[in-house]
mmCIF file of C-alpha atoms and ligand atoms in Angstrom:
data_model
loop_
_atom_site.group_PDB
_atom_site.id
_atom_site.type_symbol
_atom_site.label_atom_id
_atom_site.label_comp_id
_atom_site.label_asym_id
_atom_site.label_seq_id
_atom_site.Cartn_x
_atom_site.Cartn_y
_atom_site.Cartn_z
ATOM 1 C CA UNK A 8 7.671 -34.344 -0.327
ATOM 2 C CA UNK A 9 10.664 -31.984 0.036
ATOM 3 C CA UNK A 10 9.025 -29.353 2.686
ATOM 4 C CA UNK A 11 11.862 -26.444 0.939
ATOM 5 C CA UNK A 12 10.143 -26.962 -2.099
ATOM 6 C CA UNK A 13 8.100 -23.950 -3.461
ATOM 7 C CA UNK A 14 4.704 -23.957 -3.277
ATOM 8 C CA UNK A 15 3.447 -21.007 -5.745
ATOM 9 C CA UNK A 16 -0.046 -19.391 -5.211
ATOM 10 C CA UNK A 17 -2.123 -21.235 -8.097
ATOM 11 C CA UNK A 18 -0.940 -24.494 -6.765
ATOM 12 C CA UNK A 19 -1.819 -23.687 -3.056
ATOM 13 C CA UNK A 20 -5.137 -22.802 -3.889
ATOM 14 C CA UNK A 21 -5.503 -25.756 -5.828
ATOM 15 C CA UNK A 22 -4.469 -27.989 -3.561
ATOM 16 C CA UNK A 23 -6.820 -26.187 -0.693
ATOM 17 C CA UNK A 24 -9.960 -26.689 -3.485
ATOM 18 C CA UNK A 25 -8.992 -30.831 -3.493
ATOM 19 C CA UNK A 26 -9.523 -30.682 0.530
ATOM 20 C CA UNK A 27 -13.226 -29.543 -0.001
ATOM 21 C CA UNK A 28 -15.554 -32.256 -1.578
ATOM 22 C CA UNK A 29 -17.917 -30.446 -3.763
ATOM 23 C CA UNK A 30 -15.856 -27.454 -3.784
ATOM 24 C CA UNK A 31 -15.778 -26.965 -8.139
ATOM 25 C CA UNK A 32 -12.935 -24.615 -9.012
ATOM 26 C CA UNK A 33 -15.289 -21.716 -9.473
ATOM 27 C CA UNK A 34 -13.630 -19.679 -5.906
ATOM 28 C CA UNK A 35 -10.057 -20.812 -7.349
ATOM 29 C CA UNK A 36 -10.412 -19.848 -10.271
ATOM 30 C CA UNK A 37 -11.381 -16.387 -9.224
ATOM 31 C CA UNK A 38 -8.646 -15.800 -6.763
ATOM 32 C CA UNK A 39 -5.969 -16.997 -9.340
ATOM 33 C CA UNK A 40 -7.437 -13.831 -11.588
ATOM 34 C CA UNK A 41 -6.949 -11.832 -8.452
ATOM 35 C CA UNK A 42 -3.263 -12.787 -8.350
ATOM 36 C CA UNK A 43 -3.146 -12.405 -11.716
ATOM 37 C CA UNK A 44 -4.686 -8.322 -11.101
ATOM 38 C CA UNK A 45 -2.473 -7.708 -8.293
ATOM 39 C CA UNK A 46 0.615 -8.551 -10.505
ATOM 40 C CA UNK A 47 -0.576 -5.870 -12.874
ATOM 41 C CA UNK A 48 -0.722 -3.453 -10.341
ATOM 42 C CA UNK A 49 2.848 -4.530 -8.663
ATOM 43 C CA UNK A 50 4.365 -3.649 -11.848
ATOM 44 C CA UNK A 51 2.630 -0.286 -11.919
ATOM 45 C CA UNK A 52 3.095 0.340 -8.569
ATOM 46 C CA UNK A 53 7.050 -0.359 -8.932
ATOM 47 C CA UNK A 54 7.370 1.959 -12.378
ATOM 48 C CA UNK A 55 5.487 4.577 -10.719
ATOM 49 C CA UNK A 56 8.568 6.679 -10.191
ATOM 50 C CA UNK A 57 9.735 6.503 -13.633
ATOM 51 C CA UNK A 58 6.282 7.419 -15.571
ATOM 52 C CA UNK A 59 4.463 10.004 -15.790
ATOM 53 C CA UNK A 60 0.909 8.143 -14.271
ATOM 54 C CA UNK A 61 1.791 10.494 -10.498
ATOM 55 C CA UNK A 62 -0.216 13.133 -9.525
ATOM 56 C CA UNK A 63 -3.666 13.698 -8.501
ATOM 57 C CA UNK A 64 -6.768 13.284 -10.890
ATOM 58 C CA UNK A 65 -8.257 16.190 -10.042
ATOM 59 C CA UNK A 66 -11.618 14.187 -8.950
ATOM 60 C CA UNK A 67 -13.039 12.871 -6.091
ATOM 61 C CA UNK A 68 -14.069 9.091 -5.392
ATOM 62 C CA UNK A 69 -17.529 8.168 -4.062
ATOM 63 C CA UNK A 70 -16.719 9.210 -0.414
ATOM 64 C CA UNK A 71 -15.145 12.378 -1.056
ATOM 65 C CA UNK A 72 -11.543 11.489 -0.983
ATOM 66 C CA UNK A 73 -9.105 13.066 -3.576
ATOM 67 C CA UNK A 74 -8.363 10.494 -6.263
ATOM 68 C CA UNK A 75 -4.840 9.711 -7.638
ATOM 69 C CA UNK A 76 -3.768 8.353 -11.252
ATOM 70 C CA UNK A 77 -2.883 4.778 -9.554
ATOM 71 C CA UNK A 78 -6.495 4.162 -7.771
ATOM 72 C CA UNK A 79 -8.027 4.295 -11.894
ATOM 73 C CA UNK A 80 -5.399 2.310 -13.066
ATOM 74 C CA UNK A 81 -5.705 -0.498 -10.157
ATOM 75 C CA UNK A 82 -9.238 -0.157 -10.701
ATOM 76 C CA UNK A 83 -9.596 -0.594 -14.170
ATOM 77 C CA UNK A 84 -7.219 -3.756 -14.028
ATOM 78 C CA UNK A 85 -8.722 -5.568 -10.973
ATOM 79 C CA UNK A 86 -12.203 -5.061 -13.254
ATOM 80 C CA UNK A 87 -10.914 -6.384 -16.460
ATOM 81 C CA UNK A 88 -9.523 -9.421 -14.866
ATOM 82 C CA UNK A 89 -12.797 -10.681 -13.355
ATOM 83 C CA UNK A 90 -14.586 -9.810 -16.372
ATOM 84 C CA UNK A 91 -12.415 -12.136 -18.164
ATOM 85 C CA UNK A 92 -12.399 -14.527 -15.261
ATOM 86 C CA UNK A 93 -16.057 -15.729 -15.939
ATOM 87 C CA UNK A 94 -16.889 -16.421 -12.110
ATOM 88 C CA UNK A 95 -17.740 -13.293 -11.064
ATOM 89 C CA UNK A 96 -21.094 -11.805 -11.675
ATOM 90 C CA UNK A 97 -20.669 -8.179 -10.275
ATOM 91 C CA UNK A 98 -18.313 -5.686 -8.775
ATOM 92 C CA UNK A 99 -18.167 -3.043 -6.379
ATOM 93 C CA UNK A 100 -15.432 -0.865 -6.131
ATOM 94 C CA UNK A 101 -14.419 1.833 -3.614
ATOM 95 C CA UNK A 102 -14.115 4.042 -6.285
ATOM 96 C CA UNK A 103 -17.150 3.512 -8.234
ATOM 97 C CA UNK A 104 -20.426 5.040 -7.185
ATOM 98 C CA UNK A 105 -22.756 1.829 -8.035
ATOM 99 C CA UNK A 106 -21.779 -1.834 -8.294
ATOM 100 C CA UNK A 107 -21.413 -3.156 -12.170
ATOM 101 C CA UNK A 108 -22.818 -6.210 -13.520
ATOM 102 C CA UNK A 109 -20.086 -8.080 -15.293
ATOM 103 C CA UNK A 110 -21.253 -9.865 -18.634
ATOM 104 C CA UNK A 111 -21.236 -14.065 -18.156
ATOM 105 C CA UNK A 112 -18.603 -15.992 -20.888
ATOM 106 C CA UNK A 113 -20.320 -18.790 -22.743
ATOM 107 C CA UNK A 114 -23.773 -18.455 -20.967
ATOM 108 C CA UNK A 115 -22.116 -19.919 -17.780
ATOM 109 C CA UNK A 116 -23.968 -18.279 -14.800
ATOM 110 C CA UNK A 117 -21.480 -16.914 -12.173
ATOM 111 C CA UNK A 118 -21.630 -17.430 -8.449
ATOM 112 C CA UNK A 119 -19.446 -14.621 -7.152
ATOM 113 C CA UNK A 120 -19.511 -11.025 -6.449
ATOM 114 C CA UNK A 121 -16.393 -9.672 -5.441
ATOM 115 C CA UNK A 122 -15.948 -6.081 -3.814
ATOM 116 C CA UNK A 123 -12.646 -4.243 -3.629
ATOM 117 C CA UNK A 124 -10.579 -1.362 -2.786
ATOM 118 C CA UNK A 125 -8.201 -1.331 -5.499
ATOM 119 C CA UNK A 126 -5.236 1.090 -3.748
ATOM 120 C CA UNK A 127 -5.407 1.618 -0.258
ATOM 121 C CA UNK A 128 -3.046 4.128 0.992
ATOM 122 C CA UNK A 129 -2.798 6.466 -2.124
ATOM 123 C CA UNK A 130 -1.956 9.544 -0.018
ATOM 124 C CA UNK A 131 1.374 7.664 0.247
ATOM 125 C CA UNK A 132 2.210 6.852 -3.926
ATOM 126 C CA UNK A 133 3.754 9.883 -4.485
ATOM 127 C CA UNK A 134 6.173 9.579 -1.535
ATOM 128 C CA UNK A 135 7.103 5.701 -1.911
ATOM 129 C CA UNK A 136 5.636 4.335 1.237
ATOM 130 C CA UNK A 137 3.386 0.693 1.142
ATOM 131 C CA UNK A 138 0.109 1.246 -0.270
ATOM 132 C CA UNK A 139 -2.012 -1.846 -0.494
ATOM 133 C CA UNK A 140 -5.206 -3.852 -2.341
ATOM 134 C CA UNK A 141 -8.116 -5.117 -0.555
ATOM 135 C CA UNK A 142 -11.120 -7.983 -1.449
ATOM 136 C CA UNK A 143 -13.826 -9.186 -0.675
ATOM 137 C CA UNK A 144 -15.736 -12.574 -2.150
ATOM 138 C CA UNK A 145 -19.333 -12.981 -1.402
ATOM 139 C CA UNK A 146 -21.539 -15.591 -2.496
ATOM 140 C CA UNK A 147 -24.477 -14.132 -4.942
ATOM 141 C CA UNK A 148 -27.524 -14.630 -2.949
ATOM 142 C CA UNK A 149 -30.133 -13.311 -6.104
ATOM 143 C CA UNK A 150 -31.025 -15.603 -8.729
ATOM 144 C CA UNK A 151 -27.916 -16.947 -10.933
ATOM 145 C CA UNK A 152 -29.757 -16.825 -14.029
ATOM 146 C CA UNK A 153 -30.861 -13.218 -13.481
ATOM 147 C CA UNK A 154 -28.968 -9.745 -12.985
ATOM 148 C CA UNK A 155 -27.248 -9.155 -9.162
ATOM 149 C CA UNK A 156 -28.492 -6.528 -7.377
ATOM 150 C CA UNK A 157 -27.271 -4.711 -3.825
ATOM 151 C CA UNK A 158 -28.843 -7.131 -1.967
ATOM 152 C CA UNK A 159 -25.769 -9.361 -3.602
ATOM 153 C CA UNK A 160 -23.367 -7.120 -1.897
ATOM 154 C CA UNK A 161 -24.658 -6.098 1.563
ATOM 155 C CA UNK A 162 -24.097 -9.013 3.441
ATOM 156 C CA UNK A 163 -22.930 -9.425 6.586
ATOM 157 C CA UNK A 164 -18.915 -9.844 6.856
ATOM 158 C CA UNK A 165 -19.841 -13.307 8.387
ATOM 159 C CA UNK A 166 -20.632 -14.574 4.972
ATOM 160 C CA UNK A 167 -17.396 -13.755 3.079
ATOM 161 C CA UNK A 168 -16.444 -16.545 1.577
ATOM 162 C CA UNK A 169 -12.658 -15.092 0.908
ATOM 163 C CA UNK A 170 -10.776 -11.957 1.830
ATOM 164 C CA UNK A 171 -7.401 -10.739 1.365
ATOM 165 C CA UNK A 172 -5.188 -7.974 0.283
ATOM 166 C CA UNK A 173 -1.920 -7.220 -1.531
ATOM 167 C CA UNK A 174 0.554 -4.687 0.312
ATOM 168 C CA UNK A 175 3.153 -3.264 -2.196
ATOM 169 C CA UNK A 176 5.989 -3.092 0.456
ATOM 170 C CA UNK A 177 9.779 -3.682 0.175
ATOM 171 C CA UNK A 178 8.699 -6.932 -1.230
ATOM 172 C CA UNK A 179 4.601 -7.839 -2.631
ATOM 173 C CA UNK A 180 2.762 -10.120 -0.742
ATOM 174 C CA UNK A 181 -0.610 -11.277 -1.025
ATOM 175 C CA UNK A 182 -2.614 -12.504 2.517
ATOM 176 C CA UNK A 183 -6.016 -14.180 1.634
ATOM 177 C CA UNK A 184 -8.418 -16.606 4.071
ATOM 178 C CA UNK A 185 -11.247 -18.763 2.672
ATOM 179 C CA UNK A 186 -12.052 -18.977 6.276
ATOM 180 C CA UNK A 187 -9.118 -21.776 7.151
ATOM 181 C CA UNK A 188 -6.472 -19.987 8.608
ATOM 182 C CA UNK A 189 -4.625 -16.872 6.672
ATOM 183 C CA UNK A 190 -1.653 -17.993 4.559
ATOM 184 C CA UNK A 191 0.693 -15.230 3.160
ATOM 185 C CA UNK A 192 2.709 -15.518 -0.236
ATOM 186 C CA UNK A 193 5.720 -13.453 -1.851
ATOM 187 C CA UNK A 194 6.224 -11.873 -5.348
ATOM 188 C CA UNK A 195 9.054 -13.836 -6.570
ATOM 189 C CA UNK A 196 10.137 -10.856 -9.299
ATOM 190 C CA UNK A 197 12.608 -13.081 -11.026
ATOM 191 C CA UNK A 198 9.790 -15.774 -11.583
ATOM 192 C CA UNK A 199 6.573 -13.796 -11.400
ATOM 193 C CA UNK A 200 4.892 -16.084 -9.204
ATOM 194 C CA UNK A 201 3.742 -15.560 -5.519
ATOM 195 C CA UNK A 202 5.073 -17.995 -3.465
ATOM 196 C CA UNK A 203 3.925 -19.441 -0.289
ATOM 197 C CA UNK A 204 6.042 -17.563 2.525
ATOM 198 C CA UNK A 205 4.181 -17.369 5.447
ATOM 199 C CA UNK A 206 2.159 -20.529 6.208
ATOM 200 C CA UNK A 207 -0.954 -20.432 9.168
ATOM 201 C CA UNK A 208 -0.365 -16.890 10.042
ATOM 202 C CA UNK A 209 -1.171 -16.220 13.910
ATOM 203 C CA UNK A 210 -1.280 -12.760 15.240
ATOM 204 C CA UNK A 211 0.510 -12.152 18.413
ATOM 205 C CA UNK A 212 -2.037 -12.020 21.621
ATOM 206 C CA UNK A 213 -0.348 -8.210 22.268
ATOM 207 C CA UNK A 214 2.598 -6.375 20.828
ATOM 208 C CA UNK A 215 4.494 -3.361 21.274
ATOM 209 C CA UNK A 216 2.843 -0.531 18.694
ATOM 210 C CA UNK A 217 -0.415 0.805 18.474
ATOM 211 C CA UNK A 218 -1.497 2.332 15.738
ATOM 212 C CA UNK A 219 -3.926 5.244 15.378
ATOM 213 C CA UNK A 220 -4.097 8.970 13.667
ATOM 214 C CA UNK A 221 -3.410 10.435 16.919
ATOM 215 C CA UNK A 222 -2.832 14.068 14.716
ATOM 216 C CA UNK A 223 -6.964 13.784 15.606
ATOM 217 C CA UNK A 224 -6.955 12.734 19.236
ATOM 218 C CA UNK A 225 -8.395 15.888 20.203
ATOM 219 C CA UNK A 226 -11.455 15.200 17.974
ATOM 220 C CA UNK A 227 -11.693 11.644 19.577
ATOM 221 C CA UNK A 228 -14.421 10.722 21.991
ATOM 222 C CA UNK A 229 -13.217 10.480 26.256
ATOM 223 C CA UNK A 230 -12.905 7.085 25.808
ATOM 224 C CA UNK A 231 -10.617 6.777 23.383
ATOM 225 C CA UNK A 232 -8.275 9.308 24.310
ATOM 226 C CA UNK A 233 -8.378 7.199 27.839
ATOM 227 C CA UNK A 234 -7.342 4.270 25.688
ATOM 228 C CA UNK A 235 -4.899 5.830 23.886
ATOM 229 C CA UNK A 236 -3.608 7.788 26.841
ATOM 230 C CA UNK A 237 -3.061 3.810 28.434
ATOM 231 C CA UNK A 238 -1.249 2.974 25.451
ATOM 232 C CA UNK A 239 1.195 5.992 26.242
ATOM 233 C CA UNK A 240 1.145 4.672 29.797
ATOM 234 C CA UNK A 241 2.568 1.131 29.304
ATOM 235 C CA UNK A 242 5.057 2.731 27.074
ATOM 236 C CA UNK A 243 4.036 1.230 23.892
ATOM 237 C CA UNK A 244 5.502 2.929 20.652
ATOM 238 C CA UNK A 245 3.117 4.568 18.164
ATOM 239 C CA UNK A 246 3.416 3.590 14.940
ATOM 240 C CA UNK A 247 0.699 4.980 11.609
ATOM 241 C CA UNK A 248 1.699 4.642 8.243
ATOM 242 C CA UNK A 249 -1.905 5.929 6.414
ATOM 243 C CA UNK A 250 -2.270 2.650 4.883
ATOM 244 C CA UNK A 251 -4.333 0.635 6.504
ATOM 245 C CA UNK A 252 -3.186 -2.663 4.823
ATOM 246 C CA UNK A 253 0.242 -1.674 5.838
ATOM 247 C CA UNK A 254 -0.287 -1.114 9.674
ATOM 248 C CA UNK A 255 -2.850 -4.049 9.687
ATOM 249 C CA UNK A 256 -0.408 -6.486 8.147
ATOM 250 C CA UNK A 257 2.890 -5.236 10.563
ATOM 251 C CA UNK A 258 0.711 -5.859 13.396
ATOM 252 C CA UNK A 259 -0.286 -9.309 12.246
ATOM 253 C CA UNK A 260 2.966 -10.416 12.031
ATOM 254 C CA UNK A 261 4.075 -8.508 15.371
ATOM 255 C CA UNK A 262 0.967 -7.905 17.531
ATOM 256 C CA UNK A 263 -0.536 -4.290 18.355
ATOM 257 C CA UNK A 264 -4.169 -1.899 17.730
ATOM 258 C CA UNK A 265 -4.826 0.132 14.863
ATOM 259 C CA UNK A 266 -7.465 2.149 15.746
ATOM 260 C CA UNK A 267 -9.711 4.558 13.442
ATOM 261 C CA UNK A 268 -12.367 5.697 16.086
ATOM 262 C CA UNK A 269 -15.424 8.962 15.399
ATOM 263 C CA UNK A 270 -13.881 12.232 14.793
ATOM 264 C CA UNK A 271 -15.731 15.191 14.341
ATOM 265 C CA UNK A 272 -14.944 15.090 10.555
ATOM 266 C CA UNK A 273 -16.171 11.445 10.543
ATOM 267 C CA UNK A 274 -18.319 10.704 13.184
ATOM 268 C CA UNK A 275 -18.904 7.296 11.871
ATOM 269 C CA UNK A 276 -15.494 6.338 10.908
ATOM 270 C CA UNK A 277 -13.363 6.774 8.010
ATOM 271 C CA UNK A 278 -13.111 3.412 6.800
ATOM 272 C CA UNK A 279 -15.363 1.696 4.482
ATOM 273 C CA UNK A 280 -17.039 -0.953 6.377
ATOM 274 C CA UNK A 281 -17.773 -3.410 2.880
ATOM 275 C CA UNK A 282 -14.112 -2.331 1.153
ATOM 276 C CA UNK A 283 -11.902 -2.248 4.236
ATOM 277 C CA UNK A 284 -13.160 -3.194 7.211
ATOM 278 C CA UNK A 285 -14.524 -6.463 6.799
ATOM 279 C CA UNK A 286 -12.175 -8.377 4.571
ATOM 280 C CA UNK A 287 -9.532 -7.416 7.162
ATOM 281 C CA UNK A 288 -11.581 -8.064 9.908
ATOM 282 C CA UNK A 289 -12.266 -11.727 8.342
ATOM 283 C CA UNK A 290 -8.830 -12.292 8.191
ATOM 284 C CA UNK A 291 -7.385 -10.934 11.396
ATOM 285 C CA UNK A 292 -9.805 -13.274 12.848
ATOM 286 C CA UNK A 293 -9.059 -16.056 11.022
ATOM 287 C CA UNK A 294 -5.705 -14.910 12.258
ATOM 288 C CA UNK A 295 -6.646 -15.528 15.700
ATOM 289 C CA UNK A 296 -7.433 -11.572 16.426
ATOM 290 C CA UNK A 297 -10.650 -9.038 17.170
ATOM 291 C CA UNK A 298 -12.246 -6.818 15.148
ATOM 292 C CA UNK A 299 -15.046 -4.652 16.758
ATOM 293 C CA UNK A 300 -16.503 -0.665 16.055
ATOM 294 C CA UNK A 301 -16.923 1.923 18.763
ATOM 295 C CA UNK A 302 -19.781 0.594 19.717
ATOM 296 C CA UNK A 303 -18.040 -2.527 20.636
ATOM 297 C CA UNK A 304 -19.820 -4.771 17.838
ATOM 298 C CA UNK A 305 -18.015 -7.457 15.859
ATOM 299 C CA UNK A 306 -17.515 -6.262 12.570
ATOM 300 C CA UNK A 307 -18.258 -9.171 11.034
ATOM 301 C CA UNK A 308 -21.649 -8.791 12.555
ATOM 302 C CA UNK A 309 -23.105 -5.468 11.026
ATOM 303 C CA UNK A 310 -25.282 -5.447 8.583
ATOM 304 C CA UNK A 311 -24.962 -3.171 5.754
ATOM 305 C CA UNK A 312 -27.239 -0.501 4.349
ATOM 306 C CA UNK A 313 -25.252 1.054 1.873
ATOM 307 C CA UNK A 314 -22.335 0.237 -0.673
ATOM 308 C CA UNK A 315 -20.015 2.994 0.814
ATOM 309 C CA UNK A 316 -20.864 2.923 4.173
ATOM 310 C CA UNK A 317 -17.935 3.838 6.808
ATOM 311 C CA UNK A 318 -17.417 2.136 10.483
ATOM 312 C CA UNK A 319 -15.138 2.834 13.075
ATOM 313 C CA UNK A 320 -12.714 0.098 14.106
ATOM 314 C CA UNK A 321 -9.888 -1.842 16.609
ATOM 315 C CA UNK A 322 -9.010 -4.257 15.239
ATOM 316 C CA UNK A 323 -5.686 -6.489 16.107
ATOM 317 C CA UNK A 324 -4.222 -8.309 18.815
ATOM 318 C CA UNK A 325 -6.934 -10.379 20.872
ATOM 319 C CA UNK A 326 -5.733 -9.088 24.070
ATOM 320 C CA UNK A 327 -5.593 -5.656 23.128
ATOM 321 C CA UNK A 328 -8.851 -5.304 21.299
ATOM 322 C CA UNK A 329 -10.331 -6.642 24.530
ATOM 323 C CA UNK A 330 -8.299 -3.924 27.153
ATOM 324 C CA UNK A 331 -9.942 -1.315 24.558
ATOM 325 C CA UNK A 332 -12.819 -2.208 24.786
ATOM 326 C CA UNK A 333 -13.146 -2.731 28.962
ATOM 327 C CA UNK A 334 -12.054 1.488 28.262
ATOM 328 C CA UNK A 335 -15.156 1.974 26.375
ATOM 329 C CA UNK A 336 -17.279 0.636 28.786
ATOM 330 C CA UNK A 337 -15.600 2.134 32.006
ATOM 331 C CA UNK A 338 -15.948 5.219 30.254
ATOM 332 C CA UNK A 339 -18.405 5.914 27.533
ATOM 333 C CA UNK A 340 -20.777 6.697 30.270
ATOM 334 C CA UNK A 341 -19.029 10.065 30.852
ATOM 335 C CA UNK A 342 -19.508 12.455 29.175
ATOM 336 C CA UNK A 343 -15.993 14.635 27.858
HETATM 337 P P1 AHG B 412 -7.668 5.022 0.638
HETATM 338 O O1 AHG B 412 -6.306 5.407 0.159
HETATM 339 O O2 AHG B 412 -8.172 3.748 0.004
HETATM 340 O O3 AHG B 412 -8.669 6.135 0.551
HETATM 341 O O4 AHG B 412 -7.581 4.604 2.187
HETATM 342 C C1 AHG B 412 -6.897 5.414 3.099
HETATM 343 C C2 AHG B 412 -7.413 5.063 4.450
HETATM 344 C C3 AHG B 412 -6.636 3.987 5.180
HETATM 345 O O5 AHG B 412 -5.882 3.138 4.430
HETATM 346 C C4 AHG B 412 -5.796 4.737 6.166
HETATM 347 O O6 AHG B 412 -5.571 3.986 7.309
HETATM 348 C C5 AHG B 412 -6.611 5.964 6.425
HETATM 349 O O7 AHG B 412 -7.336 6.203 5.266
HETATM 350 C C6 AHG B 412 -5.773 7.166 6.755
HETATM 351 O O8 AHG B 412 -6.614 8.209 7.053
HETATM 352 P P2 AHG B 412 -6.092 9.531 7.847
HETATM 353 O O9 AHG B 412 -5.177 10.207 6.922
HETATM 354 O O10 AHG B 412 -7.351 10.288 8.150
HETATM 355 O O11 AHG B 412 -5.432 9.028 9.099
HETATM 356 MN MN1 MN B 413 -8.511 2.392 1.541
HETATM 357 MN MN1 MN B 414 -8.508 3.316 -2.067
#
């Protein structure tokens, strides 16, 4: 086969599908509507300067943050594609208070619930800078021939059985694991399809940049202003772009730490734990990185209570994630 031929997304996850026996079509299906979603948003994302869908909302989403015109409009798509996709039996949504049950097609019970945060970033829409989408696929574990309930969507991170995201850069590209290696693929604009661009992606064991709000480092615990203070120390370069698919996905491709750690305003972490911090803790570690919280747990590990609940988080180059946390424990005894 001529290796420089292009492999688009639907055939790649095709192809992945025939190298499980049993595996039915149901997951690839279900990620092909995802790519399907996220090419809806690209578009919208991309005309964003020239219509009039800018601005704030003028609400507030589940956890309090302000909500822009884009976030309802990413939403709203990423829904009505897995409705129509058939294999997914429920939703959660960063911006939706409870999860929705999705009606079946034909009577066909579905086996899927998927849980997303449809624009990551948004702070940055209005000044055209990356903002991002991030899933999560989960196994129902309730009854297929009954309605899902929560216990459907707090699992463990362990059990994903596919993560990924979209980052609306200078160019789209979707990243997804079903838990064999992280493979990336590029919008081709002129054809519409993603193509496979980065095969077997491997994170660097330590890179240059961290990455961490340090506007807040005088709200951070001892410890990590030690850590960060090391950083400084070994002269890496500080890089935070507010969207944390875009500072996860540089670093990757080139190694580094993005940190969101307690502050006084969130003592346990910005981030949602089921929306953001596990799918990309699934695939940095796929990736060959570390994901842990402040209290030096694997993400993957912690079980939910709640829909919207937040964690702290390193996560990124092996090496790194492990100097971190040899601060925590040199220092978390003290007290700052
Ligand atoms: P969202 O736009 O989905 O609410 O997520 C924004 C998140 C995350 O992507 C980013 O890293 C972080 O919030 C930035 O928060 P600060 O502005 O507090 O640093
Ligand atoms: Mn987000
Ligand atoms: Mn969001």
């Amino acid at each position: 086969m001529d290796i420089n031929r292009i492999i688009t997304l639907d055939e790649f996850i095709i192809r992945q599908q025939n190298e499980f026996a049993g595996a039915t079509g149901e997951l690839t299906g279900l990620l092909r509507d995802i790519g399907v979603a996220a090419k809806i948003v690209n578009r919208e994302v991309n005309r964003a300067g020239l219509v009039n869908i800018l601005g704030i909302e003028g609400t507030e989403n589940q956890s309090g943050d302000v909500v822009q015109k884009l976030d309802l409009y990413a939403n709203e798509k990423l829904i009505e594609c897995l409705k129509n996709s058939g294999e997914c039996c429920a939703i959660a949504s960063e911006e939706i208070e409870n999860f929705i049950e999705l009606p079946g097609i034909h009577d066909k019970p579905a086996k899927y619930v998927v849980l997303f945060d449809p624009l990551d970033g948004s702070s940055n829409i209005d000044v055209n800078v990356s903002v991002g989408t991030i899933f999560s696929i989960f196994r129902r574990k309730s009854d297929f021939t009954g309605p899902s309930n929560i216990g459907d969507f707090l699992q463990t991170g362990l059990e994903q059985v596919a993560a990924g995201y979209v980052i609306y850069g200078t160019s789209t590209i979707l990243v997804y694991t079903t838990g064999h290696g992280v493979n990336g693929f590029t919008l081709d604009p002129s054809i519409g399809e993603f193509c496979l661009s980065h095969r077997n992606i491997q994170i660097p064991k330590r890179g240059q940049y961290y990455s961490v709000n340090q506007g807040y480092y005088l709200k951070f615990d001892l410890e990590m202003r030690r850590y960060i203070d090391h950083c400084s120390d070994l002269n890496l370069g500080l890089r935070y772009i507010g969207s944390m698919v875009s500072d996860v996905h540089r670093i990757l491709f080139q190694g580094g730490i993005f940190l969101y750690p307690s502050t006084r305003k969130y003592p346990n972490g910005k981030l949602r734990l089921l929306y953001e911090c596990n799918p990309m803790a699934f695939i940095v570690e796929q990736a060959g990185g570390k994901a842990i919280n402040n209290h030096l747990n694997r993400i993957l590990e912690i079980d939910p209570k709640e829909l919207h609940q937040r964690s702290t988080i390193a996560i990124g180059s092996p090496d790194m994630v492990d100097e971190m946390k040899a601060f925590v424990e040199r220092y978390s005894a003290v007290t700052s």
